[in-house]
CSV table of C-alpha atoms in Angstrom, one decimal:
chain,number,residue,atom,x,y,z
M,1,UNK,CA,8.7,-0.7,-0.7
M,2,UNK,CA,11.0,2.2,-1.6
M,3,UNK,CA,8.2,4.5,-2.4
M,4,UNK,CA,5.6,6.3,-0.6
M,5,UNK,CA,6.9,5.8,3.1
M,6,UNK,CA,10.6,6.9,2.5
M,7,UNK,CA,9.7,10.1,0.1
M,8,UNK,CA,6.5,11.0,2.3
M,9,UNK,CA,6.2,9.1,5.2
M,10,UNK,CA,8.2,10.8,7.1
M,11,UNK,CA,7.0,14.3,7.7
M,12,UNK,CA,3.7,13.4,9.4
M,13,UNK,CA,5.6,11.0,11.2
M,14,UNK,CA,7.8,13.0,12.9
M,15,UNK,CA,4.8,15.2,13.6
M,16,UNK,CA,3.2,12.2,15.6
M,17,UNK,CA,6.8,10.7,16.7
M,18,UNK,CA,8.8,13.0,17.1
M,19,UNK,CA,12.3,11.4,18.0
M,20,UNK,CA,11.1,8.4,17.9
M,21,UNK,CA,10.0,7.7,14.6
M,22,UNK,CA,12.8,5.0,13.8
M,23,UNK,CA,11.1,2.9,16.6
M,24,UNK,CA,7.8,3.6,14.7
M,25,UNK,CA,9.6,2.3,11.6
M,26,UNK,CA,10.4,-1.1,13.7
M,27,UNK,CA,7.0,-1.8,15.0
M,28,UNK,CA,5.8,-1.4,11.5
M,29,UNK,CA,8.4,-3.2,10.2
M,30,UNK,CA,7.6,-6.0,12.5
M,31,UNK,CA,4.5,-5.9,11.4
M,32,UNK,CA,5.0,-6.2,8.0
M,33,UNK,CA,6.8,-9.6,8.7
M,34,UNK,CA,3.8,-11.3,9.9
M,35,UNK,CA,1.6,-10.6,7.2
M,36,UNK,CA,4.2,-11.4,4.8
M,37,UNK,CA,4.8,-14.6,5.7
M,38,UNK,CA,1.2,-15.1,6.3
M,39,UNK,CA,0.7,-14.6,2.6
M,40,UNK,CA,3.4,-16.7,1.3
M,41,UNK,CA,1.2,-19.5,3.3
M,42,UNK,CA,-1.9,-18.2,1.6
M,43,UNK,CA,-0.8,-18.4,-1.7
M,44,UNK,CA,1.1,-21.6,-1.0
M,45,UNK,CA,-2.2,-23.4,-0.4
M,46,UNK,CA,-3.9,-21.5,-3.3
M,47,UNK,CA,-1.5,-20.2,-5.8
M,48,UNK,CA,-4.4,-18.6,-7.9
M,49,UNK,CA,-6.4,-17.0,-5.9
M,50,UNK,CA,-7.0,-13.3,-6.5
M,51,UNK,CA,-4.8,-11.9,-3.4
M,52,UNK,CA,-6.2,-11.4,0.1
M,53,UNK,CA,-9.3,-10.5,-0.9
M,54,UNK,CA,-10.1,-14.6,-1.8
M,55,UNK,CA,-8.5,-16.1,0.7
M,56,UNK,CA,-10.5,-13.7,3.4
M,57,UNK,CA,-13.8,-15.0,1.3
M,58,UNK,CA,-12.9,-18.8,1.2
M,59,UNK,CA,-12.0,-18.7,5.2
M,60,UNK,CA,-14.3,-16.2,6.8
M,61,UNK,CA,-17.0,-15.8,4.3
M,62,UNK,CA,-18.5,-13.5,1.9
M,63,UNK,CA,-18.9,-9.9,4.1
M,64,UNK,CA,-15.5,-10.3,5.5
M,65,UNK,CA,-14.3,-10.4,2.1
M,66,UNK,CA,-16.2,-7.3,1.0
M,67,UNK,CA,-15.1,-5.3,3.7
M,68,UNK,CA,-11.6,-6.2,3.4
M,69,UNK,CA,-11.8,-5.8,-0.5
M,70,UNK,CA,-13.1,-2.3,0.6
M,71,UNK,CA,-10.0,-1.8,2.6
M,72,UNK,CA,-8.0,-2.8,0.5
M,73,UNK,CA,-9.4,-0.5,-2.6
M,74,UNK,CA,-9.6,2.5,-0.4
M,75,UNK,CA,-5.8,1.8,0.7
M,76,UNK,CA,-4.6,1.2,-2.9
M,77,UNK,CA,-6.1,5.0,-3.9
M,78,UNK,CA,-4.7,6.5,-0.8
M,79,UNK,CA,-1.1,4.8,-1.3
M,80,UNK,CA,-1.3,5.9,-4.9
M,81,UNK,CA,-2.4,9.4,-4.8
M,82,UNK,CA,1.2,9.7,-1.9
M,83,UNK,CA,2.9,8.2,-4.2
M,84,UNK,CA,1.8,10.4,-6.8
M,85,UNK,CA,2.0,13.6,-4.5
M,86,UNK,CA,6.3,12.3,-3.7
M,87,UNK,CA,6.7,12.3,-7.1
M,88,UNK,CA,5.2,15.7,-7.7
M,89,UNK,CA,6.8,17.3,-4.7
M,90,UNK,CA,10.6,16.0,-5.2
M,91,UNK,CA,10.8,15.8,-9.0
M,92,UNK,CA,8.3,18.7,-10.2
M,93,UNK,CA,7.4,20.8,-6.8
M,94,UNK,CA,6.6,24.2,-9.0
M,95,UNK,CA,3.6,21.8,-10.8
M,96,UNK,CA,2.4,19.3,-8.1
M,97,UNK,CA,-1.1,19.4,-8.6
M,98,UNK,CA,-0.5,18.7,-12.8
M,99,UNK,CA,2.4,16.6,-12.1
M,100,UNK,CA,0.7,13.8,-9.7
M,101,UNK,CA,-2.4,13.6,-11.7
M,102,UNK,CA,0.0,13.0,-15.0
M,103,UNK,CA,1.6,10.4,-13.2
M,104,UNK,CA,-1.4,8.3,-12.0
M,105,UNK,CA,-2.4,8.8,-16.1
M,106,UNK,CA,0.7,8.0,-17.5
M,107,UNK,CA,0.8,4.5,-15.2
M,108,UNK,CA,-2.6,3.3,-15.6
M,109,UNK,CA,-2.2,4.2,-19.5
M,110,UNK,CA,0.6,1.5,-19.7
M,111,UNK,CA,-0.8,-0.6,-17.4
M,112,UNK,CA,-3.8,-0.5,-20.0
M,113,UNK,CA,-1.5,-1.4,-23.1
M,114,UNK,CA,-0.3,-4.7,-20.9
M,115,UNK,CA,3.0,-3.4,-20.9
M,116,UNK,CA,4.8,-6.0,-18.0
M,117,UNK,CA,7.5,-4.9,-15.6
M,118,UNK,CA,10.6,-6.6,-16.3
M,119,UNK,CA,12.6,-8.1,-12.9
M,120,UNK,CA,15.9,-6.1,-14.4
M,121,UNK,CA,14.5,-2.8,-14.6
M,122,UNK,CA,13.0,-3.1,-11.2
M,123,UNK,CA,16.7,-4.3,-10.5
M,124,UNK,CA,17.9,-0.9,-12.1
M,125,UNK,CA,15.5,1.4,-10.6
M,126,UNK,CA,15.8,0.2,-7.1
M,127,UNK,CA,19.9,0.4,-7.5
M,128,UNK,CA,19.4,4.2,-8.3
M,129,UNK,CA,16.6,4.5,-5.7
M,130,UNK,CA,19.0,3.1,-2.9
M,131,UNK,CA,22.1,4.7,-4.3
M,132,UNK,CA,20.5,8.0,-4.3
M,133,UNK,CA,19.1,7.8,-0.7
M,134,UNK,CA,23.0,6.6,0.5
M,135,UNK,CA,24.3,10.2,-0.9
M,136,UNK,CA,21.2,11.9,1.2
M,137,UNK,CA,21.9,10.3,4.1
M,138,UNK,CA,25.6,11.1,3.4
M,139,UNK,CA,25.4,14.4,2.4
M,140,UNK,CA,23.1,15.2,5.8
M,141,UNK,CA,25.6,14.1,8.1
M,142,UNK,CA,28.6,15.8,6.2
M,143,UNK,CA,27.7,19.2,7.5
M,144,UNK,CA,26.7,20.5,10.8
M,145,UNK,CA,22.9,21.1,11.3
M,146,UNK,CA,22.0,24.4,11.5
M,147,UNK,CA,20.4,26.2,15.0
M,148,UNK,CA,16.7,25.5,14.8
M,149,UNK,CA,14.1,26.9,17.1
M,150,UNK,CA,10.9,25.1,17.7
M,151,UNK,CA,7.4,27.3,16.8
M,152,UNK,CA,5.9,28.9,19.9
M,153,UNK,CA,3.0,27.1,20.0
M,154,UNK,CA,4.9,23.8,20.0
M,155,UNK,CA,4.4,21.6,23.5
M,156,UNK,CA,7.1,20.7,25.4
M,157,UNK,CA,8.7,17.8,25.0
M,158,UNK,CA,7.3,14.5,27.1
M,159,UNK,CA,7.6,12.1,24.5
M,160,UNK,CA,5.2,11.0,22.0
M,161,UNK,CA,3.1,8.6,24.0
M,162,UNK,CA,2.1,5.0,22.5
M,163,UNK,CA,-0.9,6.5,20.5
M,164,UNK,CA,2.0,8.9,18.5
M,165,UNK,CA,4.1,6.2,18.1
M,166,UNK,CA,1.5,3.6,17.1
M,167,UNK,CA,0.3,6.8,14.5
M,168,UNK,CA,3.5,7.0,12.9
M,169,UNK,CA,4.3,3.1,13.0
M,170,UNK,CA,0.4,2.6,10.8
M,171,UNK,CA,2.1,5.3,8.4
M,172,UNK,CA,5.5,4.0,7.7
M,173,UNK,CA,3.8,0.4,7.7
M,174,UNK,CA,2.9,1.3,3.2
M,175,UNK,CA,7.1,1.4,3.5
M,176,UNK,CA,7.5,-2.3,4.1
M,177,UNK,CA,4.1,-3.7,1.7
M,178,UNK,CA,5.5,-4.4,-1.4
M,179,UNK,CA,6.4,-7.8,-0.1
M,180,UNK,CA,3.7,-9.3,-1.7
M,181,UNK,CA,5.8,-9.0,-5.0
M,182,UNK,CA,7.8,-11.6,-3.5
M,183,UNK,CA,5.7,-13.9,-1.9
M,184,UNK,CA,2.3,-13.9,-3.5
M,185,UNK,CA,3.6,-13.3,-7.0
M,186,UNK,CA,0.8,-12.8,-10.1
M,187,UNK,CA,1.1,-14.9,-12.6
M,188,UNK,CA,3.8,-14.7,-14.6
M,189,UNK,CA,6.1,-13.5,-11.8
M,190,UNK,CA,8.7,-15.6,-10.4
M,191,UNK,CA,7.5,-18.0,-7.6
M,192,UNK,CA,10.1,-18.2,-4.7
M,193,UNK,CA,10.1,-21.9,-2.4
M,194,UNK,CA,9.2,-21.9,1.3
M,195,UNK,CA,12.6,-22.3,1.7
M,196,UNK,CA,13.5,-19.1,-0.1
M,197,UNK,CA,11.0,-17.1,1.2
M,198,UNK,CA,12.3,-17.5,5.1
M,199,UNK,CA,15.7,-15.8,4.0
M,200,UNK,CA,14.0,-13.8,1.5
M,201,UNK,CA,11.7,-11.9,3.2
M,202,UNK,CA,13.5,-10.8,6.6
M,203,UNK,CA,16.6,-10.0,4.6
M,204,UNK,CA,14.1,-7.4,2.4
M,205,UNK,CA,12.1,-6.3,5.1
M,206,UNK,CA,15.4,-5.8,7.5
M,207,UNK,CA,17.4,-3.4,4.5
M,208,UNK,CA,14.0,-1.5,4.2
M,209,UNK,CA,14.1,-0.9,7.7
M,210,UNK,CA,17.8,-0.2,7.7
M,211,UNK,CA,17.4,2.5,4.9
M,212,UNK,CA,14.4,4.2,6.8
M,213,UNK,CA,16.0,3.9,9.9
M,214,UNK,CA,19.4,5.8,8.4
M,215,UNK,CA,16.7,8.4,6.3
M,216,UNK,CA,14.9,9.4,9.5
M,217,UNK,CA,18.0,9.8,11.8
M,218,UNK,CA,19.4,12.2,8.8
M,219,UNK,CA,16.5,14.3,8.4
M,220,UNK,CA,15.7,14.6,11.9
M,221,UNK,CA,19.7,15.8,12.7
M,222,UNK,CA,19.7,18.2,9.6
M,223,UNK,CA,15.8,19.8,9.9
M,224,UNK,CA,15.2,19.3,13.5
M,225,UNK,CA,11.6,17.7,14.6
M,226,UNK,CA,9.7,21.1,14.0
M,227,UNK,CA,11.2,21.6,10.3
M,228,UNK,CA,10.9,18.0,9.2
M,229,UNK,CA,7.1,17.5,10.5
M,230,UNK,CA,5.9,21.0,8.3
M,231,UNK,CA,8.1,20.0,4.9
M,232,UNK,CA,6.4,18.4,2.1
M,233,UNK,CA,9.1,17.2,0.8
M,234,UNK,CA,11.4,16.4,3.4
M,235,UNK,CA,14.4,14.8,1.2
M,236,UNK,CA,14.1,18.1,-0.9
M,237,UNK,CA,14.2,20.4,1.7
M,238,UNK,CA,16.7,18.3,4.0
M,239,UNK,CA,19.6,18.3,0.9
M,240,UNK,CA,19.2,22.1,0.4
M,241,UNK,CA,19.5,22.8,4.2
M,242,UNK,CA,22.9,20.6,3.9
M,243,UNK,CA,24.2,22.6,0.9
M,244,UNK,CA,23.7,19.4,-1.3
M,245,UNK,CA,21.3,21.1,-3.5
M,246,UNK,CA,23.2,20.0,-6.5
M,247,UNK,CA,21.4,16.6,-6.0
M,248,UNK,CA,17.8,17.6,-6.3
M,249,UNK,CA,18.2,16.6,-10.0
M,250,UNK,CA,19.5,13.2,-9.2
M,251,UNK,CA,16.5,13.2,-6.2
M,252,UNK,CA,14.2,13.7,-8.9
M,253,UNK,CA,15.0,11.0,-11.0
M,254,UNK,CA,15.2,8.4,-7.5
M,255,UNK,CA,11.8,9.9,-6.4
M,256,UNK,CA,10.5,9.2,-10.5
M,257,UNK,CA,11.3,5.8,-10.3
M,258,UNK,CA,10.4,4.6,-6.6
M,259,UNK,CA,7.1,6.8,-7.2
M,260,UNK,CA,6.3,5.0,-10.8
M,261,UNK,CA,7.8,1.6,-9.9
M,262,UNK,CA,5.8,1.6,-6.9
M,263,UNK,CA,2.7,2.7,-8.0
M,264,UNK,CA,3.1,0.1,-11.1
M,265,UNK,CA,2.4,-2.4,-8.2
M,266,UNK,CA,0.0,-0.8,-6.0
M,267,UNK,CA,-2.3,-0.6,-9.0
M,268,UNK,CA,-1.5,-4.0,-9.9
M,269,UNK,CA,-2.4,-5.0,-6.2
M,270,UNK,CA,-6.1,-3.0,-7.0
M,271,UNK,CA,-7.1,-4.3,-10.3
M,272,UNK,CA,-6.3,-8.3,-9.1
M,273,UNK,CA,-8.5,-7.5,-6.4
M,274,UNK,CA,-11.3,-5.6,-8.8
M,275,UNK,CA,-11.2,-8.9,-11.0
M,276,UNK,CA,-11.4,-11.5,-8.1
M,277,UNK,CA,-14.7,-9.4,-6.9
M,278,UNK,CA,-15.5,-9.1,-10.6
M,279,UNK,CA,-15.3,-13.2,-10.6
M,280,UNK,CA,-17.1,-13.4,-7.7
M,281,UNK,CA,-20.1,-11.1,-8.5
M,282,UNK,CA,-19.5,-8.8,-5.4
M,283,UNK,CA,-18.5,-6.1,-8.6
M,284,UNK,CA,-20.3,-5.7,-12.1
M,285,UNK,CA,-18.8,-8.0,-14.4
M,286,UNK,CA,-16.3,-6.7,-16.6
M,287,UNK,CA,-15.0,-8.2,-19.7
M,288,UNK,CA,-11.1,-7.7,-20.7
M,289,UNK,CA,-8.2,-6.3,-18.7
M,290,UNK,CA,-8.3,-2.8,-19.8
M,291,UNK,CA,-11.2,-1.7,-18.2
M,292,UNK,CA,-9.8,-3.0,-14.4
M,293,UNK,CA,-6.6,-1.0,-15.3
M,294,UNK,CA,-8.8,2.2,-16.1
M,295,UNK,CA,-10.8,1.5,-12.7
M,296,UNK,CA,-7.7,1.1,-10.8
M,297,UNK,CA,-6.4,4.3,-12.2
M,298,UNK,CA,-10.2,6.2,-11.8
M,299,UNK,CA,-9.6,5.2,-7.7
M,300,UNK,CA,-5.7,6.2,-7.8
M,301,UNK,CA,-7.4,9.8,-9.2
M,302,UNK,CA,-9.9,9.8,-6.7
M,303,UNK,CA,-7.4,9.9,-3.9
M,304,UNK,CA,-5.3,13.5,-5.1
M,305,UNK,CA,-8.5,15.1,-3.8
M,306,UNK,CA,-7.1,14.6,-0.4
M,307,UNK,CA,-4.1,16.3,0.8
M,308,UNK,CA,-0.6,14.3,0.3
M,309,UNK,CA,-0.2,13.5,3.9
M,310,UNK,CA,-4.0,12.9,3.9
M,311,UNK,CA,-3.8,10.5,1.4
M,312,UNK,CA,-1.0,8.6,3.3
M,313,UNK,CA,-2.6,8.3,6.5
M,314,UNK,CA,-6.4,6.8,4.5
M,315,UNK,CA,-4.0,4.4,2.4
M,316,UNK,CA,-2.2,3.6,5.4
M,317,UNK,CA,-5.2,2.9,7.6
M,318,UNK,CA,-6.8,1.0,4.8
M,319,UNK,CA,-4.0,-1.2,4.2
M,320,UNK,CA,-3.7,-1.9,7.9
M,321,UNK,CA,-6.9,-2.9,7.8
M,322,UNK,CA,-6.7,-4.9,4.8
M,323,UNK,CA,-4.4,-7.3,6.6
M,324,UNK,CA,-5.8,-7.5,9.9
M,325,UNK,CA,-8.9,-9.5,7.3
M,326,UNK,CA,-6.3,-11.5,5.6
M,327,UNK,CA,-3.9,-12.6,9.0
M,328,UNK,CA,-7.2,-13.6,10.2
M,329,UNK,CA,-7.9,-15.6,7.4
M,330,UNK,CA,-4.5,-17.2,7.2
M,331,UNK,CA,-4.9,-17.8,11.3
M,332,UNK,CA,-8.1,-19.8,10.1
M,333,UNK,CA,-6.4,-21.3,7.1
M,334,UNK,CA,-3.1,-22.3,9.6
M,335,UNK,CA,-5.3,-24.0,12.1
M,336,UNK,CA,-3.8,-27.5,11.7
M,337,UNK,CA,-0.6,-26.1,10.1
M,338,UNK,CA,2.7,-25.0,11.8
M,339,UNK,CA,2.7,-24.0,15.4
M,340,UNK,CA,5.1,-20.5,14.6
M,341,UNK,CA,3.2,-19.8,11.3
M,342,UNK,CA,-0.2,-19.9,13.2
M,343,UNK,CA,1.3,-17.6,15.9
M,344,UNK,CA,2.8,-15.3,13.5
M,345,UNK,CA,-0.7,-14.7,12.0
M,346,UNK,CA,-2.3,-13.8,15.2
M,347,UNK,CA,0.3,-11.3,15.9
M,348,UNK,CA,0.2,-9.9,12.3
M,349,UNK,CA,-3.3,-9.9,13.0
M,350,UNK,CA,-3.2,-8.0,16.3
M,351,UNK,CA,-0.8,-5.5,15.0
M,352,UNK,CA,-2.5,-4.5,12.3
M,353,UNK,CA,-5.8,-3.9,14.1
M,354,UNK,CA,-3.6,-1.7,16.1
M,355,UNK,CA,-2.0,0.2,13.6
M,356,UNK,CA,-5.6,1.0,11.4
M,357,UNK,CA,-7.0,2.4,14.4
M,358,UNK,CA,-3.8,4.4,16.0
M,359,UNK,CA,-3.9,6.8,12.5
M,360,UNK,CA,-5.0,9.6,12.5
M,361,UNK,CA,-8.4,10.5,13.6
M,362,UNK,CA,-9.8,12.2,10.5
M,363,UNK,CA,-8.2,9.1,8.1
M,364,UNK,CA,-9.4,6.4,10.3
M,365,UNK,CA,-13.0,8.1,10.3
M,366,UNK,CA,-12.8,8.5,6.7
M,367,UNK,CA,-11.6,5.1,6.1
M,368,UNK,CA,-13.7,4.0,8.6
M,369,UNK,CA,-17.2,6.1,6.0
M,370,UNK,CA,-15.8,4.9,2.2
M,371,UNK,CA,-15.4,1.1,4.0
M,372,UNK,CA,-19.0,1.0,4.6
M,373,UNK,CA,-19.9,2.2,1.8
M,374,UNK,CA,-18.2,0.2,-0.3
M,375,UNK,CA,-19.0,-2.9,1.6
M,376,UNK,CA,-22.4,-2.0,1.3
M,377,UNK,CA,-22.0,-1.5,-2.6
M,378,UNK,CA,-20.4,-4.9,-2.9
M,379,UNK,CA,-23.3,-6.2,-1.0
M,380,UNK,CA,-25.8,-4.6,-3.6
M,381,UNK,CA,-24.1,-6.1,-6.4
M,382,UNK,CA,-23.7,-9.8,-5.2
M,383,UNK,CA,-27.2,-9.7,-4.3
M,384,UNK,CA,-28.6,-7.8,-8.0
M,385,UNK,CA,-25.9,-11.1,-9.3
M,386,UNK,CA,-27.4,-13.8,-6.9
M,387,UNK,CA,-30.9,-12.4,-8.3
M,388,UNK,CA,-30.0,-12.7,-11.9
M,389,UNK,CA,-28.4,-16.2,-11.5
M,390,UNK,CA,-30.8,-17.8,-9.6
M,391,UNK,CA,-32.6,-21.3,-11.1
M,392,UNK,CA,-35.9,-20.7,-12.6
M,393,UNK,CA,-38.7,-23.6,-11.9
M,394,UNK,CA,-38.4,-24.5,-15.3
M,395,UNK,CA,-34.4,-25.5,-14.5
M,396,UNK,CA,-32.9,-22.2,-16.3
M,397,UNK,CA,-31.9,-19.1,-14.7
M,398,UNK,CA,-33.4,-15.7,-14.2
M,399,UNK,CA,-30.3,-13.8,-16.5
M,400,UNK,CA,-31.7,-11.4,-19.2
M,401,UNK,CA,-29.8,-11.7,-22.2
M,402,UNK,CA,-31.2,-8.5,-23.2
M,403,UNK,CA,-28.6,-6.5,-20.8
M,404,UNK,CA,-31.3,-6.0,-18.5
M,405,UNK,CA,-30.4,-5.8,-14.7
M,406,UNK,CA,-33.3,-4.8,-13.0
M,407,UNK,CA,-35.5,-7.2,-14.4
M,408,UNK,CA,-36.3,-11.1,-13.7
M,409,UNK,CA,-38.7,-13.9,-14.7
């Protein structure tokens, strides 16, 4: 959660916001409770299922599923390449090009080896994440902003209007997604009760929301709308306007391990989805783990073609998208279930449909081109693996065993 929307989120949306880019971090925080708890029901009722992505194919059938698998991919690469970009820009801002594309390698190489993520070094990393971000905030509000003049070009001030703060609610919304850590765990992971879960989750979603809340307040009183929404790294640039530039070392080492830690997950979140489409024939099959890793990472690359804030606004759109398939899903799943559950999905549901199409224009049309197409890939290949599958009159199937995919008896 501590990753791409607090290190990057922030300057494009200020830009949409303006001042009110704290109530944008509320909507999306609110919107991040629905679908959270509507996947702890989800993987309640199927604790091995391969994330969203199944559970939108057992409920609401097999092209729902692709295009939210689409979503969903094109969301992971655009959430990784931020994260990526954060980590560059804060930690190594003289080599950010080099520096993000190392990263992505560096990850997807141990992810590769099967290295796992312990729960106490994630315990460690988040301490100095938080820790560092408390002595930002601190140090932004222990001196006096300095005078700043908006560009002349800039319109005069009438408030953002609900499409600016719906825009920067759909890109602080990749601030609150890690929850599904918590409560869709992979296997292996520790798997919380319902009981657990109802404290759990607000409580995590609510100090994510605190800490953004107290991040874009500081920034906002130390670099003024104008300066915040042009920085590319607005924690950088806020510390050195406050005199605190004896911190960017400490910065770097917070933005290293919120950018890694979080993008650990996010391509975790990518390669479970590649091997449920994988199982499912709606992707090539693929033998071992490696070679899911190596795909993750490959679609992680594919997004530092894209500016940083670019890349943010596609992952967030996709994402938002992504859920808006899976709360409708779990609204299917939860029709004979719990009355507040059920209603919770519908408004997860409605909320993301509302974030993914308040971005940006240029990311939701983008989004909008690499969905289709990849829906329309996923098509291709569950048909060419329908085709090869398919009984024969004499009771086998039509599957070469000679590697062949374009031919059938």
């Amino acid at each position: 959660m501590l990753g791409a929307g607090i290190f990057s989120g922030f300057a494009p949306a200020a830009a949409l916001a303006g001042p009110w880019t704290p109530l944008a971090a509320a909507v999306a925080a609110l919107a991040a409770l629905c679908c959270a708890f509507a996947t702890a029901e989800q993987h309640r009722a199927r604790p091995d299922a391969a994330g969203g992505y199944t559970h939108v194919r057992d409920h609401l059938g097999p092209w729902p599923a692709r295009i939210a698998a689409s979503a969903h991919l094109v969301g992971r690469a655009g959430v990784a390449a931020a994260l990526a970009g954060a980590v560059a820009a804060h930690a190594f801002p003289q080599h950010r090009p080099l520096a993000a594309v190392a990263v992505v390698v560096l990850v997807t190489g141990l992810r590769a080896t099967g290295l796992r993520w312990s729960g106490k070094l994630t315990a460690v990393l988040t301490a100095v994440v938080v820790g560092t971000l408390v002595l930002v905030v601190a140090t932004c509000f222990a001196l006096p902003p300095p005078e700043t003049v908006p560009p002349e070009t800039a319109p005069a001030s009438a408030g953002p209007g609900l499409g600016g703060l719906m825009g920067a609610a759909c890109l602080l919304f990749v601030a609150f997604t890690g929850f599904e850590r918590v409560t869709a765990p992979h296997p292996g992971d520790r798997v919380f009760t319902a009981r657990q879960l109802r404290v759990a989750v607000p409580v995590a979603i609510g100090a994510v929301l605190a800490l953004c809340v107290a991040v874009a307040v500081a920034l906002d009183r130390q670099l003024g709308q104008w300066r915040l929404a042009l920085s590319p790294a607005p924690l950088r640039t806020a510390l050195t306007a406050a005199d605190g530039a004896w911190l960017l070392p400490l910065l770097g080492v917070a933005a290293v391990a919120a950018g890694c830690s979080a993008l650990w997950f996010v391509l975790a979140s990518a390669s479970r989805t590649l091997g449920g489409m994988a199982r499912t024939g709606d992707l090539p099959p693929v033998r071992g783990r490696w070679p899911l890793e190596v795909l993750a990472g490959a679609l992680a690359l594919s997004g530092l073609l894209m500016t940083p804030s670019a890349a943010l606004a596609v992952g967030a759109c996709g994402t938002a998208f992504h859920y808006g398939f899976g709360n409708a899903a779990a609204r299917v799943m939860l029709t004979d279930g719990g009355t507040w559950a059920m209603r919770g999905a519908c408004l997860g549901l409605a909320l993301s449909v509302l974030l993914a199409m308040s971005a940006p224009t240029g990311a939701l049309v983008g989004t909008g081109v690499v969905m289709a197409v990849g829906t329309g890939l996923c098509g291709l290949s569950g048909w060419v693996t329908g085709r090869r599958s398919a009984p024969r009159p004499d009771g086998g199937t039509s599957e070469r065993r000679d590697g062949d995919f374009l031919r059938s008896k």
